[in-house]
mmCIF file of C-alpha atoms in Angstrom:
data_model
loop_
_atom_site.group_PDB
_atom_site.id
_atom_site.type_symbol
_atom_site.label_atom_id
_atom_site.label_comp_id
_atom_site.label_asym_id
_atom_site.label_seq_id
_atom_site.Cartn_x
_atom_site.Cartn_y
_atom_site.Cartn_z
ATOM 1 C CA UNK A 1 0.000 0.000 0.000
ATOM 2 C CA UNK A 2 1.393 3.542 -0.922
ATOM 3 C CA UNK A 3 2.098 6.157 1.655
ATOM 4 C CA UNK A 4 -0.899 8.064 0.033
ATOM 5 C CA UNK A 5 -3.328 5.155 0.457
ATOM 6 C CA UNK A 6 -5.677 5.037 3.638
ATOM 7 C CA UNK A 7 -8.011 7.076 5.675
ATOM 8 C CA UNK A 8 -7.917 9.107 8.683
ATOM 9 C CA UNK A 9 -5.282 8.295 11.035
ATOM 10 C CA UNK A 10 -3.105 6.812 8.553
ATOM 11 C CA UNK A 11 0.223 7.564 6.859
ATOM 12 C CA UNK A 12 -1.931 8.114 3.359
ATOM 13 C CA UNK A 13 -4.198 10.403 5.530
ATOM 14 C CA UNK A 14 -1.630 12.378 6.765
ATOM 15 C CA UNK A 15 -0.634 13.123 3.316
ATOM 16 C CA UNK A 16 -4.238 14.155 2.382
ATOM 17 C CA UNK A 17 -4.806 15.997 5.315
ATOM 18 C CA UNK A 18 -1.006 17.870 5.043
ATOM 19 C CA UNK A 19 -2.486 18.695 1.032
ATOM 20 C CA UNK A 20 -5.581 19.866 2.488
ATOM 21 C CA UNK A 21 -3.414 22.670 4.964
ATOM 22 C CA UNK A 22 -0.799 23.261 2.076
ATOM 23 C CA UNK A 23 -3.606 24.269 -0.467
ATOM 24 C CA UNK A 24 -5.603 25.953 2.208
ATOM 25 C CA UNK A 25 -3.054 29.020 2.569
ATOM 26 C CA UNK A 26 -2.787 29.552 -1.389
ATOM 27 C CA UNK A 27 -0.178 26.627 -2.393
ATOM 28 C CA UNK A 28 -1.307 23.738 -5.258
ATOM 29 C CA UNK A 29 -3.157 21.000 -3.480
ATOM 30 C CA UNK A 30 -0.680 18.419 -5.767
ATOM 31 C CA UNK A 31 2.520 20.209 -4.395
ATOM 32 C CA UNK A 32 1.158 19.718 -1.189
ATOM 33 C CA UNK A 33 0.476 15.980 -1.776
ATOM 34 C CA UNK A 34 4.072 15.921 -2.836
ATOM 35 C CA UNK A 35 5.656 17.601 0.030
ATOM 36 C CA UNK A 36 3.455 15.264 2.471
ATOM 37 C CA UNK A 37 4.385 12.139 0.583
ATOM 38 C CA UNK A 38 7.920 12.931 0.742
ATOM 39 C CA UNK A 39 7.697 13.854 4.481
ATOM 40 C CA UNK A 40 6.543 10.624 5.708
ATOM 41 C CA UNK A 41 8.854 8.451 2.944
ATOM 42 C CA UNK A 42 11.611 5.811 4.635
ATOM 43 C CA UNK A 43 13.630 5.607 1.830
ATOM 44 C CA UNK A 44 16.399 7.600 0.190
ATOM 45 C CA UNK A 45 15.184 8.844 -2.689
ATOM 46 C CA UNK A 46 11.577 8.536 -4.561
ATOM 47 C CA UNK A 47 11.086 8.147 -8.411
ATOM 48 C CA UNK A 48 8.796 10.438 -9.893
ATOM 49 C CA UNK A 49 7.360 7.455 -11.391
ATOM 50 C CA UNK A 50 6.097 6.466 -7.476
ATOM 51 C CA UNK A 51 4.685 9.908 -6.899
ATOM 52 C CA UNK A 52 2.765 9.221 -10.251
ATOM 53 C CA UNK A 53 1.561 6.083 -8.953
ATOM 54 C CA UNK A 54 1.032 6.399 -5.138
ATOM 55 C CA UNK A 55 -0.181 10.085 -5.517
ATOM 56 C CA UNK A 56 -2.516 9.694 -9.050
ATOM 57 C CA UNK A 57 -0.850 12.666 -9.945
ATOM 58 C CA UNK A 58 0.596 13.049 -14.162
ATOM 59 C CA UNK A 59 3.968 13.340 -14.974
ATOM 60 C CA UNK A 60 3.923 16.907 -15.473
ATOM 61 C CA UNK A 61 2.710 17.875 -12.039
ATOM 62 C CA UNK A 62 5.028 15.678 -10.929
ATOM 63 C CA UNK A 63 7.842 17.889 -13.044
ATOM 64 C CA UNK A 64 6.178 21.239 -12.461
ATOM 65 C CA UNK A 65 5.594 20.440 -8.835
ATOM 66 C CA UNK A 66 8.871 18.946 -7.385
ATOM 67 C CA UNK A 67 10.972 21.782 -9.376
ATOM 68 C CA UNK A 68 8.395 24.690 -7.351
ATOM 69 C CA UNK A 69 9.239 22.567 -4.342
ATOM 70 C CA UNK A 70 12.880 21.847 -5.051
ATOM 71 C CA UNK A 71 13.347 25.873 -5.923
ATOM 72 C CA UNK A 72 12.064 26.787 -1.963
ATOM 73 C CA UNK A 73 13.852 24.740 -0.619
ATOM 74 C CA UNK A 74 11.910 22.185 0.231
ATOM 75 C CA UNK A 75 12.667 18.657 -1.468
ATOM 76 C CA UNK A 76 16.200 18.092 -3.111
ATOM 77 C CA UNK A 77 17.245 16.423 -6.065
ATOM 78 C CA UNK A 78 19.187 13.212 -5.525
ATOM 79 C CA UNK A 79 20.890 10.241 -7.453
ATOM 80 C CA UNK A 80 21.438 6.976 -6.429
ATOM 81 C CA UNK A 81 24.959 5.598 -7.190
ATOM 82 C CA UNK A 82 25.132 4.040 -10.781
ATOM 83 C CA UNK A 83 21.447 5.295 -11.597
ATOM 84 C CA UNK A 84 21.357 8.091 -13.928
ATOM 85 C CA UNK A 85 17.821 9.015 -12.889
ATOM 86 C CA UNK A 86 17.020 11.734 -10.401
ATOM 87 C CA UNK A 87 15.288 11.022 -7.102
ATOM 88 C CA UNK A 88 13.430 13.138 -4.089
ATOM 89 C CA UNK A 89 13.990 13.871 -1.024
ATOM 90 C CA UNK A 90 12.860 15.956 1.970
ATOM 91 C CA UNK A 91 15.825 16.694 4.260
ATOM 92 C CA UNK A 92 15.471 16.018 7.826
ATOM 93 C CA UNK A 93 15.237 19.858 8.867
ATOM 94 C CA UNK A 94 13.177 20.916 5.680
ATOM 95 C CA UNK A 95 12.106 23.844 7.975
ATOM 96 C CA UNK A 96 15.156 25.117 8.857
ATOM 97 C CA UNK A 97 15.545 25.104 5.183
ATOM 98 C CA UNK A 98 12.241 27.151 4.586
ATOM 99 C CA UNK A 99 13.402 29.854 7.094
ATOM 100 C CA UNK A 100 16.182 30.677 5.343
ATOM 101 C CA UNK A 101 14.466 30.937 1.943
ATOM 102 C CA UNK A 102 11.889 33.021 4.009
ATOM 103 C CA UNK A 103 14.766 35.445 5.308
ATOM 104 C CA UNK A 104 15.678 36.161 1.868
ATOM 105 C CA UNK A 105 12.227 37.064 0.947
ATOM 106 C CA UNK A 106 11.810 39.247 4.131
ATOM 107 C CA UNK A 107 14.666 40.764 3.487
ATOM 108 C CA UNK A 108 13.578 41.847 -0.383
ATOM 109 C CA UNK A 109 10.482 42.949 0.809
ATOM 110 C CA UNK A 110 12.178 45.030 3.586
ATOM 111 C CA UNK A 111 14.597 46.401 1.182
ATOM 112 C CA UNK A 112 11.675 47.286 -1.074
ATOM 113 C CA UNK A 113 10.004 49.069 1.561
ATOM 114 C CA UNK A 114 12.762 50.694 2.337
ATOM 115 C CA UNK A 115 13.649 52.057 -1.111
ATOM 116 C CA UNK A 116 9.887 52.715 -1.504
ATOM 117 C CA UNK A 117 8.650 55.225 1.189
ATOM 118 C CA UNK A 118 11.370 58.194 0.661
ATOM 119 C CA UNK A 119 8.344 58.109 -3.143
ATOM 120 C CA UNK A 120 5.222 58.294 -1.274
ATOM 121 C CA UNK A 121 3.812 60.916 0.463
ATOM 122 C CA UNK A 122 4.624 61.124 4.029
ATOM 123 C CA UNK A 123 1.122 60.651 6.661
ATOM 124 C CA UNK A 124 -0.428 59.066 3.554
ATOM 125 C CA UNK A 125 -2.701 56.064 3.889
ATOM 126 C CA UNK A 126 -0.040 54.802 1.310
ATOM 127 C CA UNK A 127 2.788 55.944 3.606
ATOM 128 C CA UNK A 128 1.416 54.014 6.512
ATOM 129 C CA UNK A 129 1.058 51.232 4.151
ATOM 130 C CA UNK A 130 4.529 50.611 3.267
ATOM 131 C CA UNK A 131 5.686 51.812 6.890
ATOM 132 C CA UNK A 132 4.163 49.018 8.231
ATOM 133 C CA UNK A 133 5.500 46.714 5.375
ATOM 134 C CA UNK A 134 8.798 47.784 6.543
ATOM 135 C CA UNK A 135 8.895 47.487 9.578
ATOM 136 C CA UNK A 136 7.019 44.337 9.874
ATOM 137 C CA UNK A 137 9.642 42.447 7.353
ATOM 138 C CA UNK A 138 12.227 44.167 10.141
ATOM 139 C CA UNK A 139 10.489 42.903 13.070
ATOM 140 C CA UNK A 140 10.794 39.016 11.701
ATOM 141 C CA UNK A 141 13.912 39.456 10.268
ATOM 142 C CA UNK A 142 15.160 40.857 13.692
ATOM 143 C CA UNK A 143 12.976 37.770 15.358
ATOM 144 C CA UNK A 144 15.778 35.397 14.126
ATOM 145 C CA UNK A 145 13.873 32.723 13.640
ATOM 146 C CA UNK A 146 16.083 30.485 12.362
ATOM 147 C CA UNK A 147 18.624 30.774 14.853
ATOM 148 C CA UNK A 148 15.478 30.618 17.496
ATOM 149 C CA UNK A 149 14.708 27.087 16.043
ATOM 150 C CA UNK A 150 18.287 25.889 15.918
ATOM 151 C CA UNK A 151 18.769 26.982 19.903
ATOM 152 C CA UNK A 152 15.207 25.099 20.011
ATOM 153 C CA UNK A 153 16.255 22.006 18.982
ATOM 154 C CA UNK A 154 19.275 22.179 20.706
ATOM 155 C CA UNK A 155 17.579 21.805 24.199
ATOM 156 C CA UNK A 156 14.890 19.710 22.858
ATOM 157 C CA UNK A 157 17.466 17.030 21.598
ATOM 158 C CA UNK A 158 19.585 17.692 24.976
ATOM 159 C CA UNK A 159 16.527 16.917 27.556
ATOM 160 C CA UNK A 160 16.150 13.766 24.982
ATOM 161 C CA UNK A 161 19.593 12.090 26.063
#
């Protein structure tokens, strides 16, 4: 049985349910089958072949799909020794990897802010608009979230030995 297979409770529910919270805040539903599938997989690599198969997804959502994913960050491209084909993967920490793509976003937007308000006028409604755009890309750049999560996991993992 696939990883996608099953109801509620199961590993194939997981996935549905993980596609269901993915699409919900503006993402494809299939990436977010995709991303699920690959978080719960055992193995070292899956074939986009399997994600065709376990998923019921075509070939070209499995292309357009695992290159959005593999572009944030999320899944890697891997080969298996003497295998010329490439494989997927979801790295253990895939969110440590998505705060740092998010840091470079947060800091574009910040810069843009930044570059912007000196061009609108100041008290605007505009003004206040890209204020706040500043300095709320500041305030989670300053948060340091990915070092938060590192120092995190850190004491998690030492009250676990």
């Amino acid at each position: 049985m696939s990883a996608a297979a099953g109801g509620e409770g199961t590993v194939g529910g997981f996935v549905e349910r993980f596609a269901d919270y993915w699409s919900a805040a503006g993402a494809s539903r299939i990436e977010g089958l995709i991303a699920g599938y690959l978080l719960v997989d055992e193995s070292d690599g899956v074939a986009p072949a399997e994600l065709v198969e376990a998923l019921g997804i075509s070939r070209g959502s499995v292309s357009t799909y695992t290159r959005q994913l593999v572009d944030r960050g999320f899944v890697r491209r891997v080969r298996k020794h003497g295998d010329r084909s490439h494989y997927f993967v979801m790295d253990t920490d895939v969110w440590a990897g998505f705060l740092a793509a998010e840091q470079v976003y947060l800091h574009n937007q910040l810069r843009l802010a930044e570059e912007t308000l000196p061009f609108v006028r100041e008290g605007s409604l505009a003004w206040h608009r890209v204020r706040n755009m500043r300095d709320y890309m500041g305030w989670l750049v300053d948060a340091r979230l990915g070092s938060e999560w590192d120092r995190f996991k850190r004491e998690r993992d030492a009250h676990q030995e």
